[in-house]
PDB file of C-alpha atoms in Angstrom:
ATOM      1  CA  MET A  10      -3.784 -14.909  49.642  1.00 37.00           C
ATOM      2  CA  ARG A  11      -5.186 -11.614  48.784  1.00 36.00           C
ATOM      3  CA  SER A  12      -8.491 -10.391  48.029  1.00 36.00           C
ATOM      4  CA  ARG A  13     -10.282 -10.484  44.477  1.00 36.00           C
ATOM      5  CA  GLN A  14     -10.108  -6.452  45.669  1.00 38.00           C
ATOM      6  CA  THR A  15      -6.581  -5.605  46.473  1.00 36.00           C
ATOM      7  CA  GLU A  16      -5.823  -8.210  42.777  1.00 34.00           C
ATOM      8  CA  SER A  17      -7.646  -5.634  40.631  1.00 36.00           C
ATOM      9  CA  THR A  18      -6.067  -2.724  42.104  1.00 36.00           C
ATOM     10  CA  ASP A  19      -2.505  -3.982  41.907  1.00 38.00           C
ATOM     11  CA  PRO A  20      -0.045  -2.463  39.457  1.00 37.00           C
ATOM     12  CA  ALA A  21       1.069  -5.227  36.826  1.00 38.00           C
ATOM     13  CA  PHE A  22      -3.033  -7.117  37.391  1.00 33.00           C
ATOM     14  CA  LEU A  23      -3.619  -3.110  36.062  1.00 37.00           C
ATOM     15  CA  ASN A  24      -0.527  -3.546  33.397  1.00 45.00           C
ATOM     16  CA  GLU A  25      -1.427  -7.432  31.781  1.00 42.00           C
ATOM     17  CA  LYS A  26      -5.013  -5.495  31.586  1.00 41.00           C
ATOM     18  CA  THR A  27      -3.819  -3.153  30.116  1.00 42.00           C
ATOM     19  CA  ALA A  28      -1.854  -4.568  28.147  1.00 41.00           C
ATOM     20  CA  ARG A  29      -4.419  -6.879  27.006  1.00 40.00           C
ATOM     21  CA  LYS A  30      -7.341  -4.427  26.009  1.00 40.00           C
ATOM     22  CA  GLN A  31      -3.953  -2.741  23.494  1.00 44.00           C
ATOM     23  CA  ALA A  32      -3.333  -6.342  21.783  1.00 39.00           C
ATOM     24  CA  GLU A  33      -6.981  -6.693  20.909  1.00 38.00           C
ATOM     25  CA  ARG A  34      -7.280  -3.451  19.748  1.00 40.00           C
ATOM     26  CA  GLN A  35      -4.317  -3.829  17.746  1.00 39.00           C
ATOM     27  CA  LEU A  36      -5.248  -7.217  16.639  1.00 36.00           C
ATOM     28  CA  LEU A  37      -8.494  -5.196  15.272  1.00 37.00           C
ATOM     29  CA  GLN A  38      -5.901  -1.804  13.249  1.00 39.00           C
ATOM     30  CA  ASP A  39      -3.544  -4.855  12.043  1.00 40.00           C
ATOM     31  CA  ALA A  40      -6.863  -6.568   9.785  1.00 37.00           C
ATOM     32  CA  LEU A  41      -8.150  -3.169   8.472  1.00 39.00           C
ATOM     33  CA  ALA A  42      -4.836  -2.203   7.844  1.00 38.00           C
ATOM     34  CA  GLY A  43      -4.006  -5.641   5.800  1.00 36.00           C
ATOM     35  CA  GLY A  44      -0.782  -6.685   8.967  1.00 35.00           C
ATOM     36  CA  LEU A  45      -3.293 -10.140   9.056  1.00 30.00           C
ATOM     37  CA  ASP A  46      -3.475 -13.494   7.371  1.00 32.00           C
ATOM     38  CA  ALA A  47      -7.761 -13.073   8.832  1.00 31.00           C
ATOM     39  CA  GLU A  48     -10.698 -14.645   7.104  1.00 33.00           C
ATOM     40  CA  PRO A  49     -12.597 -13.202   5.736  1.00 33.00           C
ATOM     41  CA  ILE A  50     -11.598 -10.228   5.477  1.00 36.00           C
ATOM     42  CA  ALA A  51      -8.082 -10.746   4.022  1.00 38.00           C
ATOM     43  CA  TRP A  52      -6.279  -7.594   3.084  1.00 41.00           C
ATOM     44  CA  ALA A  53      -2.104  -8.085   3.564  1.00 44.00           C
ATOM     45  CA  PRO A  54       0.136  -6.826   0.588  1.00 44.00           C
ATOM     46  CA  GLY A  55      -0.165  -9.045  -2.308  1.00 49.00           C
ATOM     47  CA  ASN A  56      -3.420 -11.184  -0.784  1.00 56.00           C
ATOM     48  CA  ALA A  57      -5.795  -8.839  -2.094  1.00 71.00           C
ATOM     49  CA  THR A  58      -9.875  -9.733  -2.172  1.00 84.00           C
ATOM     50  CA  VAL A  59     -11.102 -10.873  -5.186  1.00 84.00           C
ATOM     51  CA  ILE A  60     -14.261  -8.744  -6.373  1.00 91.00           C
ATOM     52  CA  ALA A  61     -16.229  -9.673  -8.841  1.00 89.00           C
ATOM     53  CA  PRO A  62     -16.557  -7.168 -11.339  1.00 89.00           C
ATOM     54  CA  ALA A  63     -20.212  -7.556 -11.582  1.00 90.00           C
ATOM     55  CA  LEU A  64     -20.898  -6.472  -7.913  1.00 91.00           C
ATOM     56  CA  LEU A  65     -18.509  -3.282  -9.024  1.00 96.00           C
ATOM     57  CA  ALA A  66     -20.630  -2.510 -12.032  1.00 96.00           C
ATOM     58  CA  SER A  67     -24.932  -1.087 -13.001  1.00 95.00           C
ATOM     59  CA  PRO A  68     -26.590  -0.112 -16.302  1.00 95.00           C
ATOM     60  CA  ARG A  69     -25.857   3.474 -15.397  1.00 96.00           C
ATOM     61  CA  LEU A  70     -22.462   2.690 -13.630  1.00 97.00           C
ATOM     62  CA  ARG A  71     -18.008   0.754 -13.315  1.00 97.00           C
ATOM     63  CA  LEU A  72     -16.363   0.949 -10.545  1.00 98.00           C
ATOM     64  CA  ARG A  73     -13.071   0.727 -11.714  1.00 96.00           C
ATOM     65  CA  PRO A  74      -9.180   0.917 -11.002  1.00 96.00           C
ATOM     66  CA  TRP A  75      -7.380   4.630 -11.198  1.00 98.00           C
ATOM     67  CA  THR A  76      -5.664   4.905 -14.611  1.00 98.00           C
ATOM     68  CA  ASP A  77      -2.871   8.176 -16.267  1.00 98.00           C
ATOM     69  CA  ALA A  78      -6.369   9.041 -18.383  1.00 98.00           C
ATOM     70  CA  ASP A  79      -8.187  10.296 -14.975  1.00 98.00           C
ATOM     71  CA  ARG A  80      -5.646  12.166 -13.907  1.00 98.00           C
ATOM     72  CA  ASP A  81      -7.254  15.570 -15.849  1.00 98.00           C
ATOM     73  CA  PRO A  82     -10.553  15.518 -15.158  1.00 98.00           C
ATOM     74  CA  PHE A  83     -10.335  14.035 -11.305  1.00 98.00           C
ATOM     75  CA  ALA A  84      -7.381  17.012 -10.589  1.00 98.00           C
ATOM     76  CA  ALA A  85     -10.384  19.770 -12.305  1.00 98.00           C
ATOM     77  CA  MET A  86     -12.771  17.985  -9.934  1.00 98.00           C
ATOM     78  CA  THR A  87     -11.085  18.559  -6.729  1.00 98.00           C
ATOM     79  CA  ALA A  88     -10.186  22.980  -7.909  1.00 98.00           C
ATOM     80  CA  ASP A  89     -13.486  22.661  -8.233  1.00 98.00           C
ATOM     81  CA  THR A  90     -14.747  25.302  -5.620  1.00 97.00           C
ATOM     82  CA  GLU A  91     -18.179  23.352  -5.170  1.00 97.00           C
ATOM     83  CA  VAL A  92     -17.195  20.493  -5.460  1.00 98.00           C
ATOM     84  CA  MET A  93     -15.391  20.693  -2.426  1.00 97.00           C
ATOM     85  CA  ARG A  94     -17.158  23.259  -0.652  1.00 95.00           C
ATOM     86  CA  HIS A  95     -17.337  20.870   2.705  1.00 96.00           C
ATOM     87  CA  PHE A  96     -13.760  20.291   2.553  1.00 94.00           C
ATOM     88  CA  PRO A  97     -10.747  22.294   3.905  1.00 93.00           C
ATOM     89  CA  ALA A  98      -9.824  23.321   0.251  1.00 94.00           C
ATOM     90  CA  PRO A  99      -9.791  22.606  -3.011  1.00 96.00           C
ATOM     91  CA  LEU A 100      -6.570  20.617  -4.453  1.00 97.00           C
ATOM     92  CA  SER A 101      -2.885  21.527  -6.200  1.00 97.00           C
ATOM     93  CA  ARG A 102      -2.490  19.543  -9.485  1.00 97.00           C
ATOM     94  CA  ALA A 103       0.352  17.903  -6.635  1.00 98.00           C
ATOM     95  CA  GLN A 104      -2.226  16.935  -4.020  1.00 97.00           C
ATOM     96  CA  SER A 105      -5.128  15.381  -6.702  1.00 98.00           C
ATOM     97  CA  ASP A 106      -1.930  13.691  -8.941  1.00 98.00           C
ATOM     98  CA  ALA A 107      -0.457  12.064  -5.405  1.00 98.00           C
ATOM     99  CA  TRP A 108      -4.067  11.116  -4.239  1.00 97.00           C
ATOM    100  CA  ILE A 109      -5.012   9.236  -7.287  1.00 98.00           C
ATOM    101  CA  ASP A 110      -1.470   7.588  -6.127  1.00 98.00           C
ATOM    102  CA  ARG A 111      -2.112   6.737  -2.485  1.00 96.00           C
ATOM    103  CA  MET A 112      -5.325   5.595  -3.985  1.00 97.00           C
ATOM    104  CA  SER A 113      -3.787   2.890  -6.417  1.00 97.00           C
ATOM    105  CA  ARG A 114      -1.971   1.683  -3.904  1.00 96.00           C
ATOM    106  CA  LYS A 115      -4.345   0.955  -1.473  1.00 94.00           C
ATOM    107  CA  ILE A 116      -6.427  -0.312  -4.358  1.00 95.00           C
ATOM    108  CA  GLU A 117      -3.778  -2.828  -5.325  1.00 94.00           C
ATOM    109  CA  GLU A 118      -2.781  -3.900  -1.966  1.00 92.00           C
ATOM    110  CA  ARG A 119      -6.329  -5.203  -1.040  1.00 93.00           C
ATOM    111  CA  GLY A 120      -7.871  -5.316  -4.126  1.00 94.00           C
ATOM    112  CA  TRP A 121      -9.734  -2.411  -3.077  1.00 96.00           C
ATOM    113  CA  GLY A 122     -10.546   1.362  -2.534  1.00 97.00           C
ATOM    114  CA  PHE A 123     -11.655   4.694  -3.421  1.00 98.00           C
ATOM    115  CA  TRP A 124     -12.509   3.333  -7.278  1.00 98.00           C
ATOM    116  CA  ALA A 125     -12.126   5.546 -10.040  1.00 98.00           C
ATOM    117  CA  MET A 126     -16.416   6.061 -11.085  1.00 98.00           C
ATOM    118  CA  ASP A 127     -17.374   6.200 -14.878  1.00 98.00           C
ATOM    119  CA  TYR A 128     -21.026   6.899 -16.447  1.00 98.00           C
ATOM    120  CA  LEU A 129     -22.070   5.318 -18.648  1.00 96.00           C
ATOM    121  CA  ALA A 130     -24.844   6.674 -20.493  1.00 88.00           C
ATOM    122  CA  GLU A 131     -26.098   5.356 -23.789  1.00 81.00           C
ATOM    123  CA  GLY A 132     -24.883   4.858 -26.813  1.00 80.00           C
ATOM    124  CA  ALA A 133     -21.816   7.453 -25.474  1.00 86.00           C
ATOM    125  CA  ALA A 134     -17.942   6.245 -24.670  1.00 94.00           C
ATOM    126  CA  PRO A 135     -17.627   5.440 -20.413  1.00 95.00           C
ATOM    127  CA  GLN A 136     -17.117   8.933 -19.198  1.00 97.00           C
ATOM    128  CA  PHE A 137     -15.004   9.585 -15.901  1.00 98.00           C
ATOM    129  CA  ALA A 138     -17.494  11.199 -13.059  1.00 98.00           C
ATOM    130  CA  GLY A 139     -15.965  10.879  -9.970  1.00 98.00           C
ATOM    131  CA  PHE A 140     -14.877   8.253  -7.311  1.00 98.00           C
ATOM    132  CA  THR A 141     -17.026   5.817  -4.918  1.00 98.00           C
ATOM    133  CA  GLY A 142     -15.965   3.044  -2.690  1.00 98.00           C
ATOM    134  CA  LEU A 143     -14.520   1.893   0.480  1.00 97.00           C
ATOM    135  CA  HIS A 144     -11.730   2.901   2.709  1.00 95.00           C
ATOM    136  CA  ILE A 145     -10.274   2.893   6.080  1.00 94.00           C
ATOM    137  CA  PRO A 146     -10.076   6.352   7.752  1.00 90.00           C
ATOM    138  CA  ASP A 147      -7.334   8.150   9.343  1.00 85.00           C
ATOM    139  CA  PRO A 148      -6.259   7.149  13.011  1.00 81.00           C
ATOM    140  CA  LYS A 149      -6.745  10.229  13.961  1.00 78.00           C
ATOM    141  CA  PHE A 150     -10.829   9.857  14.114  1.00 80.00           C
ATOM    142  CA  PRO A 151     -11.758   9.320  16.507  1.00 79.00           C
ATOM    143  CA  LEU A 152     -14.275   6.022  15.191  1.00 79.00           C
ATOM    144  CA  GLY A 153     -12.405   3.233  16.192  1.00 77.00           C
ATOM    145  CA  PRO A 154     -10.951   1.236  13.526  1.00 86.00           C
ATOM    146  CA  CYS A 155     -13.561   0.818  10.571  1.00 92.00           C
ATOM    147  CA  VAL A 156     -14.525   1.138   7.050  1.00 96.00           C
ATOM    148  CA  GLU A 157     -15.982   3.920   5.249  1.00 96.00           C
ATOM    149  CA  VAL A 158     -17.850   4.205   1.810  1.00 98.00           C
ATOM    150  CA  GLY A 159     -17.324   7.834   0.551  1.00 97.00           C
ATOM    151  CA  TRP A 160     -17.873   9.259  -2.402  1.00 98.00           C
ATOM    152  CA  ARG A 161     -17.159  12.779  -4.684  1.00 98.00           C
ATOM    153  CA  LEU A 162     -19.203  13.182  -8.310  1.00 98.00           C
ATOM    154  CA  ALA A 163     -18.501  16.438 -10.979  1.00 98.00           C
ATOM    155  CA  GLN A 164     -20.681  19.222 -11.098  1.00 97.00           C
ATOM    156  CA  ARG A 165     -21.669  17.883 -13.760  1.00 96.00           C
ATOM    157  CA  PHE A 166     -22.885  14.297 -12.863  1.00 97.00           C
ATOM    158  CA  TRP A 167     -24.763  16.234 -10.177  1.00 97.00           C
ATOM    159  CA  GLY A 168     -28.645  15.623  -9.954  1.00 96.00           C
ATOM    160  CA  LEU A 169     -28.659  11.888 -11.496  1.00 96.00           C
ATOM    161  CA  GLY A 170     -28.991   9.622  -8.488  1.00 97.00           C
ATOM    162  CA  LEU A 171     -25.565   8.906  -9.231  1.00 97.00           C
ATOM    163  CA  ALA A 172     -23.979   8.930  -5.626  1.00 98.00           C
ATOM    164  CA  THR A 173     -26.308   6.409  -4.222  1.00 98.00           C
ATOM    165  CA  GLU A 174     -26.150   4.051  -7.080  1.00 97.00           C
ATOM    166  CA  ALA A 175     -22.898   4.143  -6.439  1.00 98.00           C
ATOM    167  CA  ALA A 176     -22.238   3.900  -2.623  1.00 98.00           C
ATOM    168  CA  ARG A 177     -24.511   0.509  -2.940  1.00 97.00           C
ATOM    169  CA  LEU A 178     -22.490  -1.135  -5.760  1.00 97.00           C
ATOM    170  CA  SER A 179     -19.707  -0.271  -2.637  1.00 98.00           C
ATOM    171  CA  LEU A 180     -21.972  -1.411   0.003  1.00 97.00           C
ATOM    172  CA  ARG A 181     -23.053  -4.400  -1.707  1.00 96.00           C
ATOM    173  CA  ALA A 182     -18.676  -5.309  -2.389  1.00 96.00           C
ATOM    174  CA  GLY A 183     -18.264  -4.330   1.553  1.00 96.00           C
ATOM    175  CA  PHE A 184     -20.361  -6.500   3.228  1.00 96.00           C
ATOM    176  CA  GLU A 185     -21.064  -9.465   0.432  1.00 93.00           C
ATOM    177  CA  SER A 186     -17.006  -9.979  -0.783  1.00 93.00           C
ATOM    178  CA  LEU A 187     -15.389  -8.694   2.218  1.00 94.00           C
ATOM    179  CA  GLY A 188     -17.225  -9.902   4.804  1.00 94.00           C
ATOM    180  CA  LEU A 189     -17.996  -6.339   6.849  1.00 96.00           C
ATOM    181  CA  GLN A 190     -19.983  -6.212   9.917  1.00 96.00           C
ATOM    182  CA  GLU A 191     -20.239  -2.386   9.804  1.00 97.00           C
ATOM    183  CA  ILE A 192     -20.173   0.401   7.307  1.00 98.00           C
ATOM    184  CA  VAL A 193     -19.980   3.657   8.546  1.00 97.00           C
ATOM    185  CA  ALA A 194     -19.667   7.436   6.958  1.00 97.00           C
ATOM    186  CA  MET A 195     -18.910  11.047   7.558  1.00 96.00           C
ATOM    187  CA  THR A 196     -19.241  14.589   6.436  1.00 96.00           C
ATOM    188  CA  THR A 197     -19.320  17.184   8.296  1.00 96.00           C
ATOM    189  CA  LEU A 198     -22.819  18.587   9.290  1.00 97.00           C
ATOM    190  CA  ARG A 199     -23.670  20.852   6.488  1.00 97.00           C
ATOM    191  CA  ASN A 200     -22.973  18.838   4.190  1.00 97.00           C
ATOM    192  CA  THR A 201     -26.351  18.265   3.579  1.00 97.00           C
ATOM    193  CA  ARG A 202     -26.101  16.618   0.265  1.00 96.00           C
ATOM    194  CA  SER A 203     -23.884  13.839   1.958  1.00 97.00           C
ATOM    195  CA  ARG A 204     -25.777  13.119   4.573  1.00 98.00           C
ATOM    196  CA  ALA A 205     -29.055  13.041   1.982  1.00 98.00           C
ATOM    197  CA  VAL A 206     -28.148  10.188   0.290  1.00 98.00           C
ATOM    198  CA  MET A 207     -26.756   8.439   3.453  1.00 98.00           C
ATOM    199  CA  GLN A 208     -29.880   8.278   4.581  1.00 97.00           C
ATOM    200  CA  ARG A 209     -31.130   7.097   1.053  1.00 97.00           C
ATOM    201  CA  LEU A 210     -28.834   4.795   1.592  1.00 97.00           C
ATOM    202  CA  GLY A 211     -30.327   3.249   4.648  1.00 97.00           C
ATOM    203  CA  MET A 212     -27.201   4.429   7.299  1.00 98.00           C
ATOM    204  CA  GLN A 213     -28.118   5.978  11.147  1.00 97.00           C
ATOM    205  CA  GLU A 214     -26.794   8.910  12.287  1.00 97.00           C
ATOM    206  CA  SER A 215     -25.068   8.438  15.037  1.00 96.00           C
ATOM    207  CA  PRO A 216     -24.686  12.158  16.970  1.00 95.00           C
ATOM    208  CA  ALA A 217     -23.072  10.872  20.042  1.00 94.00           C
ATOM    209  CA  ASP A 218     -20.041  10.376  17.214  1.00 93.00           C
ATOM    210  CA  GLU A 219     -19.942  13.770  16.634  1.00 95.00           C
ATOM    211  CA  PHE A 220     -16.642  15.075  16.093  1.00 94.00           C
ATOM    212  CA  ASP A 221     -14.356  18.525  15.440  1.00 94.00           C
ATOM    213  CA  HIS A 222     -12.302  18.401  12.188  1.00 92.00           C
ATOM    214  CA  TRP A 223      -8.526  18.792  13.307  1.00 89.00           C
ATOM    215  CA  ALA A 224      -8.098  20.391   9.093  1.00 89.00           C
ATOM    216  CA  TYR A 225     -10.780  23.123   9.990  1.00 91.00           C
ATOM    217  CA  PRO A 226      -9.441  25.739  12.448  1.00 90.00           C
ATOM    218  CA  GLU A 227     -11.583  27.148  15.273  1.00 91.00           C
ATOM    219  CA  GLY A 228     -14.689  28.710  14.409  1.00 91.00           C
ATOM    220  CA  ASN A 229     -14.932  26.783  10.653  1.00 92.00           C
ATOM    221  CA  PRO A 230     -18.616  26.356   9.947  1.00 92.00           C
ATOM    222  CA  GLU A 231     -17.267  23.044   8.519  1.00 94.00           C
ATOM    223  CA  ARG A 232     -15.222  22.032  11.453  1.00 94.00           C
ATOM    224  CA  ARG A 233     -18.494  19.236  13.230  1.00 96.00           C
ATOM    225  CA  CYS A 234     -18.854  16.683  11.073  1.00 95.00           C
ATOM    226  CA  CYS A 235     -21.023  13.600  11.926  1.00 96.00           C
ATOM    227  CA  ILE A 236     -20.550  10.033  11.628  1.00 96.00           C
ATOM    228  CA  TYR A 237     -23.974   7.391  10.014  1.00 97.00           C
ATOM    229  CA  ARG A 238     -23.781   3.665  10.492  1.00 97.00           C
ATOM    230  CA  LEU A 239     -24.487   0.751   8.697  1.00 98.00           C
ATOM    231  CA  PRO A 240     -24.649  -2.548  10.588  1.00 97.00           C
ATOM    232  CA  ARG A 241     -24.253  -5.911   8.390  1.00 96.00           C
ATOM    233  CA  ALA A 242     -27.589  -7.104   9.820  1.00 95.00           C
ATOM    234  CA  ARG A 243     -29.510  -3.628   8.349  1.00 95.00           C
ATOM    235  CA  TRP A 244     -28.545  -3.875   5.022  1.00 95.00           C
ATOM    236  CA  SER A 245     -28.953  -7.624   5.036  1.00 93.00           C
ATOM    237  CA  ALA A 246     -33.442  -6.842   6.652  1.00 92.00           C
ATOM    238  CA  ASP A 247     -33.365  -3.929   3.288  1.00 87.00           C
ATOM    239  CA  ALA A 248     -32.222  -6.410   0.597  1.00 81.00           C
ATOM    240  CA  PRO A 249     -36.030  -6.414  -1.046  1.00 77.00           C
ATOM    241  CA  ASN A 250     -36.389  -3.172  -0.469  1.00 77.00           C
ATOM    242  CA  ARG A 251     -33.338  -2.687  -3.302  1.00 74.00           C
ATOM    243  CA  SER A 252     -34.470  -5.017  -5.404  1.00 60.00           C
TER     244      SER A 252
END
């Protein structure tokens, strides 16, 4: 009979252990990507999660699917160098349209994603203000499987508290409809405006998760990025402060 120590170093044992860990990781990745019909999060194409419209609206804001009418204002926003200050580069019109197409497909497949955002000014028609919502980051990010909350607003809607308000709607949808246990947010260390929003949302910075974003060249001051995290338990505990 082999000793316990011998068994732990046996190549076959190590291969089995590695395969089991890889399978467990793949299971979680598939659930996030929509490859499983697991409850309470069912994100597979054709089995999208239905999120009550009331969860995506407030007196000032409405989150909704994208339409062709959003293409011109979104292209103008993503071509604005000030809006895109902390991103690798402004987007061309073709890139902007392709981005909307990708986000629209995600919403169709899952029932959620980065939604278009309308500002509902009293006595005025809804105005496209940007986007806010939930997204599964590119696997290149060193976070493991996760869901992030993100936002981007046109300049004329800055300073009104809309990013925080819209992000709270997204967080509520993520925790209350999708059953997420944690939601993260990421940005460059230099993006103090977005970091302030993350803090107002009750998210906490995770210094151990800092990373260099590959889309920025070496030496670019925007290259270093930070991660903020919000567990479901903290969101629930803070509920009285949001009412």
